[in-house]
Each structure stands twice: as structure tokens, then as C-alpha cells.
Short mmCIF file of C-alpha atoms in Angstrom, two decimals:
data_model
loop_
_atom_site.label_atom_id
_atom_site.label_comp_id
_atom_site.label_asym_id
_atom_site.label_seq_id
_atom_site.Cartn_x
_atom_site.Cartn_y
_atom_site.Cartn_z
CA MET A 1 14.41 -10.84 -6.10
CA THR A 2 11.73 -8.61 -7.60
CA GLU A 3 8.75 -7.45 -5.61
CA LYS A 4 5.49 -8.77 -7.01
CA ALA A 5 2.35 -6.70 -7.25
CA SER A 6 0.43 -8.61 -4.61
CA PRO A 7 -1.09 -7.54 -1.27
CA ALA A 8 1.66 -9.51 0.51
CA ALA A 9 4.29 -7.28 -1.14
CA LEU A 10 2.79 -4.28 0.64
CA GLY A 11 4.16 -5.59 3.93
CA ARG A 12 3.26 -3.52 6.97
CA PHE A 13 1.88 -0.84 4.63
CA GLY A 14 -0.87 -3.33 3.76
CA GLU A 15 -3.69 -1.56 5.53
CA PRO A 16 -3.01 2.09 4.63
CA ALA A 17 -1.99 1.08 1.10
CA THR A 18 -5.25 -0.82 0.64
CA LEU A 19 -7.19 2.25 1.83
CA VAL A 20 -5.30 4.39 -0.69
CA LEU A 21 -6.02 1.88 -3.47
CA LEU A 22 -9.70 1.72 -2.51
CA SER A 23 -9.87 5.50 -2.59
CA LEU A 24 -8.29 5.60 -6.04
CA VAL A 25 -10.68 2.98 -7.44
CA SER A 26 -13.30 5.75 -7.71
CA GLY A 27 -10.94 7.95 -9.76
CA PRO A 28 -7.56 9.74 -9.68
CA LYS A 29 -6.89 11.94 -6.65
CA HIS A 30 -3.99 13.91 -5.22
CA GLY A 31 -2.59 13.26 -1.74
CA TYR A 32 -4.85 15.59 0.22
CA ALA A 33 -7.97 14.36 -1.60
CA ILE A 34 -7.00 10.76 -0.80
CA MET A 35 -6.56 11.68 2.86
CA LEU A 36 -9.98 13.36 3.02
CA ASN A 37 -11.67 10.56 1.09
CA VAL A 38 -10.27 7.87 3.39
CA GLU A 39 -11.30 9.88 6.43
CA GLU A 40 -14.80 10.73 5.26
CA GLU A 41 -15.83 7.55 3.45
CA MET A 42 -13.89 4.88 5.30
CA GLY A 43 -13.55 6.39 8.75
CA PHE A 44 -9.75 6.04 8.99
CA LYS A 45 -7.45 8.97 9.69
CA LEU A 46 -4.21 8.49 7.77
CA GLY A 47 -1.27 10.46 9.09
CA PRO A 48 0.62 12.43 6.40
CA GLY A 49 3.76 10.30 6.84
CA THR A 50 1.76 7.09 6.63
CA LEU A 51 -0.12 8.32 3.56
CA TYR A 52 3.01 9.23 1.62
CA GLY A 53 4.80 6.11 2.85
CA ALA A 54 1.95 4.08 1.33
CA ILE A 55 1.94 6.18 -1.88
CA ALA A 56 5.71 5.72 -2.32
CA LYS A 57 5.41 1.97 -1.75
CA LEU A 58 2.49 1.66 -4.19
CA ILE A 59 4.38 3.58 -6.90
CA LYS A 60 7.42 1.35 -6.37
CA LEU A 61 5.23 -1.73 -6.78
CA GLY A 62 3.54 -0.30 -9.87
CA MET A 63 0.10 -0.37 -8.26
CA ILE A 64 -0.47 3.36 -8.76
CA ARG A 65 1.12 6.00 -10.99
CA ALA A 66 1.35 9.76 -10.89
CA ILE A 67 -0.44 11.64 -13.65
CA LYS A 68 1.73 14.35 -15.18
CA THR A 69 0.22 17.77 -14.62
CA LYS A 70 1.27 21.40 -14.35
CA ASP A 71 -0.30 21.66 -10.88
CA ARG A 72 1.87 21.43 -7.78
CA ALA A 73 -0.13 18.45 -6.48
CA LYS A 74 0.10 15.39 -8.72
CA PRO A 75 -3.02 13.25 -8.98
CA TYR A 76 -2.46 9.51 -8.60
CA GLN A 77 -4.17 6.84 -10.62
CA ILE A 78 -4.64 3.16 -9.83
CA THR A 79 -3.08 0.72 -12.32
CA ASP A 80 -4.40 -2.68 -13.43
CA SER A 81 -2.00 -4.38 -11.06
CA GLY A 82 -3.31 -2.17 -8.23
CA ARG A 83 -6.89 -3.14 -9.05
CA GLU A 84 -5.86 -6.78 -9.06
CA ALA A 85 -4.12 -6.41 -5.69
CA VAL A 86 -7.06 -4.70 -4.02
CA SER A 87 -9.47 -7.31 -5.45
CA GLU A 88 -7.28 -10.09 -4.08
CA TYR A 89 -7.10 -8.37 -0.70
CA LEU A 90 -10.89 -8.12 -0.55
CA ARG A 91 -11.30 -11.70 -1.80
CA THR A 92 -9.05 -12.90 1.03
CA TRP A 93 -10.77 -10.90 3.74
CA SER A 94 -14.44 -11.22 2.64
CA PRO A 95 -14.93 -14.82 3.84
CA ILE A 96 -13.13 -14.01 7.11
CA ILE A 97 -15.36 -10.99 7.71
CA ALA A 98 -18.45 -13.04 6.80
CA LEU A 99 -17.39 -15.77 9.23
CA GLY A 100 -16.75 -13.22 11.96
CA LYS A 101 -20.18 -11.66 11.46
CA LYS A 102 -21.84 -15.07 11.51
CA ARG A 103 -20.11 -16.08 14.73
CA LEU A 104 -20.87 -12.82 16.46
CA ALA A 105 -24.53 -12.80 15.40
CA MET B 1 8.99 24.65 8.61
CA LYS B 2 9.31 22.42 5.56
CA TRP B 3 8.75 18.98 6.95
CA SER B 4 9.78 17.34 3.69
CA LYS B 5 13.38 18.32 4.51
CA LEU B 6 13.41 15.48 7.01
CA TYR B 7 13.12 12.99 4.16
CA PRO B 8 15.91 11.73 1.84
CA THR B 9 16.74 13.93 -1.18
CA ASP B 10 15.25 11.62 -3.81
CA TRP B 11 12.03 11.42 -1.81
CA GLN B 12 11.96 15.25 -1.54
CA ARG B 13 12.33 15.55 -5.31
CA GLU B 14 9.41 13.24 -5.93
CA PHE B 15 6.96 14.22 -3.19
CA GLY B 16 8.44 17.20 -1.29
CA GLN B 17 6.40 20.03 -2.75
CA GLU B 18 3.01 18.35 -2.59
CA PHE B 19 3.80 16.94 0.85
CA ASP B 20 4.52 20.43 2.25
CA ASP B 21 1.41 21.77 0.51
CA LEU B 22 -0.68 19.01 2.10
CA LEU B 23 0.68 19.81 5.55
CA ALA B 24 -0.03 23.52 5.04
CA GLN B 25 -3.71 22.82 4.29
CA ARG B 26 -4.63 22.21 7.92
CA PRO B 27 -3.06 22.51 11.36
CA MET B 28 -0.83 19.60 12.32
CA SER B 29 -1.60 17.70 15.49
CA MET B 30 1.14 16.20 17.68
CA ARG B 31 0.16 12.81 16.26
CA ASP B 32 0.70 14.08 12.69
CA ARG B 33 4.13 15.48 13.61
CA TRP B 34 5.14 12.18 15.17
CA ASP B 35 3.84 10.32 12.12
CA VAL B 36 5.95 12.48 9.79
CA VAL B 37 9.11 12.19 11.91
CA VAL B 38 8.81 8.41 12.21
CA HIS B 39 8.20 7.89 8.49
CA ALA B 40 10.99 10.29 7.51
CA PHE B 41 13.38 8.37 9.74
CA GLU B 42 12.17 5.11 8.25
CA ALA B 43 12.64 6.43 4.69
CA ARG B 44 16.21 7.45 5.52
CA LEU B 45 16.87 4.11 7.15
CA SER B 46 15.55 2.22 4.12
CA ARG B 47 18.15 4.06 1.95
CA LEU B 48 20.87 3.04 4.37
CA THR B 49 19.91 -0.62 4.37
CA THR B 50 20.93 -0.93 0.71
CA ALA B 51 24.30 0.74 1.44
CA TRP B 52 25.12 -1.25 4.57
CA PRO B 53 25.47 -4.72 3.03
CA THR B 54 27.84 -3.26 0.41
CA LEU B 55 29.91 -1.48 3.02
CA LEU B 56 30.04 -4.60 5.18
CA ALA B 57 31.02 -6.77 2.21
CA TRP B 58 33.72 -4.27 1.25
CA THR B 59 35.18 -4.46 4.76
CA VAL B 60 35.11 -8.27 4.70
CA VAL B 61 36.94 -8.42 1.35
CA ALA B 62 39.51 -5.82 2.44
CA THR B 63 40.14 -7.68 5.71
CA LEU B 64 40.46 -11.02 3.92
CA ASN B 65 42.86 -9.44 1.46
CA VAL B 66 45.06 -8.10 4.20
CA PHE B 67 44.95 -10.82 6.84
CA ALA B 68 44.20 -14.09 5.01
CA LYS B 69 47.31 -16.18 4.42
CA GLU B 70 46.05 -17.51 1.11
CA ASP B 71 44.94 -15.14 -1.64
CA GLN B 72 42.23 -17.59 -2.61
CA TRP B 73 40.32 -16.60 0.53
CA ALA B 74 40.18 -12.98 -0.60
CA ALA B 75 39.29 -13.99 -4.15
CA GLY B 76 36.66 -16.48 -2.96
CA GLY B 77 35.20 -13.93 -0.54
CA LEU B 78 35.07 -11.37 -3.31
CA VAL B 79 33.16 -13.63 -5.69
CA LEU B 80 30.81 -14.92 -2.98
CA LEU B 81 29.98 -11.45 -1.68
CA CYS B 82 29.49 -10.14 -5.22
CA CYS B 83 26.90 -12.88 -5.77
CA LEU B 84 25.24 -12.10 -2.43
CA LEU B 85 25.07 -8.38 -3.17
CA THR B 86 23.66 -9.07 -6.62
CA THR B 87 20.82 -10.92 -4.89
CA LEU B 88 20.33 -8.23 -2.25
CA THR B 89 20.52 -5.22 -4.56
CA PRO B 90 19.57 -6.51 -8.02
CA ARG B 91 19.17 -3.03 -9.51
CA ASP B 92 22.55 -1.74 -8.37
CA TRP B 93 24.57 -4.96 -8.62
CA TRP B 94 27.18 -3.43 -10.93
CA LYS B 95 27.83 -0.55 -8.51
CA SER B 96 28.31 -3.04 -5.69
CA ALA B 97 30.63 -5.15 -7.85
CA ILE B 98 32.82 -2.17 -8.80
CA LEU B 99 32.97 -1.06 -5.19
CA LEU B 100 33.85 -4.58 -4.01
CA PHE B 101 36.63 -4.98 -6.56
CA SER B 102 38.09 -1.71 -5.31
CA ALA B 103 38.48 -3.26 -1.85
CA ILE B 104 41.53 -5.29 -2.90
CA PRO B 105 43.76 -2.56 -4.37
CA ILE B 106 42.72 -0.02 -1.74
CA SER B 107 43.33 -2.34 1.20
CA SER B 108 46.60 -3.49 -0.39
CA LEU B 109 47.79 0.07 -0.77
CA TYR B 110 46.82 0.98 2.76
CA PHE B 111 48.39 -1.99 4.52
CA TYR B 112 51.29 -2.61 2.17
CA GLN B 113 53.80 -0.90 4.38
CA LEU B 114 52.90 -2.74 7.57
CA PRO B 115 55.74 -5.30 7.90
CA HIS B 116 53.97 -7.77 10.23
CA ILE B 117 51.07 -8.32 7.83
CA HIS B 118 51.39 -11.04 5.24
CA HIS B 119 50.80 -9.58 1.83
CA GLU B 120 50.87 -11.15 -1.59
CA PRO B 121 51.04 -9.09 -4.77
CA LEU B 122 47.67 -8.20 -6.20
CA TYR B 123 48.19 -10.17 -9.43
CA LYS B 124 48.15 -13.44 -7.43
CA THR B 125 44.65 -12.66 -6.21
CA ALA B 126 43.57 -12.03 -9.78
CA VAL B 127 45.16 -15.36 -10.81
CA ALA B 128 43.24 -17.12 -8.04
CA LEU B 129 40.01 -16.18 -9.80
CA ILE B 130 41.05 -17.96 -13.01
CA PRO B 131 40.29 -21.72 -13.37
CA PRO B 132 43.21 -23.96 -12.10
CA ARG B 133 44.70 -25.13 -15.44
CA LEU B 134 44.94 -21.61 -16.78
CA SER B 135 46.19 -20.18 -13.51
CA ASP B 136 49.11 -22.68 -13.46
CA GLN B 137 50.41 -21.07 -16.63
CA PHE B 138 50.02 -17.58 -15.22
CA SER B 139 51.56 -18.36 -11.82
CA GLY B 140 54.69 -19.65 -13.56
CA CYS B 141 55.28 -16.15 -14.92
#
């Protein structure tokens, strides 16, 4: 059975992986830059193990890829399938968030 | 300390250097250390989970080969478990198949000298894998 590039395939890495994908939507970044970006712009602190667990899973699923470079830290880039997955994730959650806001208002 | 050493070798090759660099960029909290240890353990465990079904299947085939009264049980078990492993580990199915086929000769060699254990020659097990009409001709040999 092959793993499909869908948010469901991310399993329990769903949340951190989505944060990584969202961070990479604005451009390629290396691990530390992703960590800082998620912390500063999204308000989530990703542990180093969680971050690299999510990166490894995303590479395996073909949602991101490493850019070859001479630097020690490889920048990662989101792929089309990653963009698709993050869009689907947001499409799924947007109506739920909207409903929640409406009910709590 | 190089924390990447806690991870499996293939993981270290791919991410080790940048992971250690990332950890060196700022002091690690207790929470960060725990996070690394847990994920390293999980990464090692995930490597094991692909090896365990193969090892288990190997043991089942070897046991069937040694203790089953009919060779067909060992042959049937071999084919069934090969199919199951192919589904579980699609990328490494051929490695699993080679390993599984080795279960019969190895278990035969190991237990051959135990007098109380029923043992048929290996060629009969091979014949059991061939369709009935053909195998009749072979078994007459």
C-alpha cells in the first residue's frame, strides 16, 4: 500500500507537519529558520525532535524536498503535492473554525 | 554531545549534521531534550517494525517446516506469509521473500538430527508448491 500525499497520510504528525508546510509556503527555509518562523509567526514552539520528525515524514510523502547546497544546513522547499495537502487541510478546517467562531460569538 | 547519535544511522546520514547544528544554536531546555529522546526512540522503533513482521514470518515458516506433519503446511505458510510481507513491506518484498525461503533449508539443517521430530526431505516441500498434476510426476521420482 503506498502512502498518498494527503493530510490524512501525515497521521499524528498532522499538526506540526502542517505548520512546517505553512512556513515553507512563503519560501524555502532550513530547519532552524522553519522553527523560528513557526514560533514567531504562528505562535507554536516546535521541539527539535518534532520538527525533524515532521520534516522526515514530509520528505517521505513527497510534500517537501531538500534543495542541494554546499551549506551544512539544507533548505527545504514545498512541492506541488505539499501545497495541495496544506490547501486541503485548510479547506477542511476553515468551515469548522468559522462555525466555532459563530457559535462562540 | 551529538544528539543525532540517538537516531538510526540512515536518519543521521540525512539529517544528523544540520540537526546537531540546530541544537547548538540555542540552549536546550529539558522539554527539548525529552522531545529529541522520544522522537529518536520512535525513529528507531519505526525501523524495527519493518523487520519484525519478517522475523516473525521466518519463525513461523521454520516452525511449520520442522513440526508440521505435512510439508504442504510449510509450503502453504511460506507462500501466504510471502504475500503478507509483500503487502506490509512493498519496497523490500524481494528481501523478505529471500529471507523467508531461507527458513526452510536453515530450519531443516538445524533440526535434521533430532530423531523425535518428523522431517521430510526438502525437495518434497518444493514439490508441494507445484500444481497437483505436475507434482504427481515429480513425487514419483
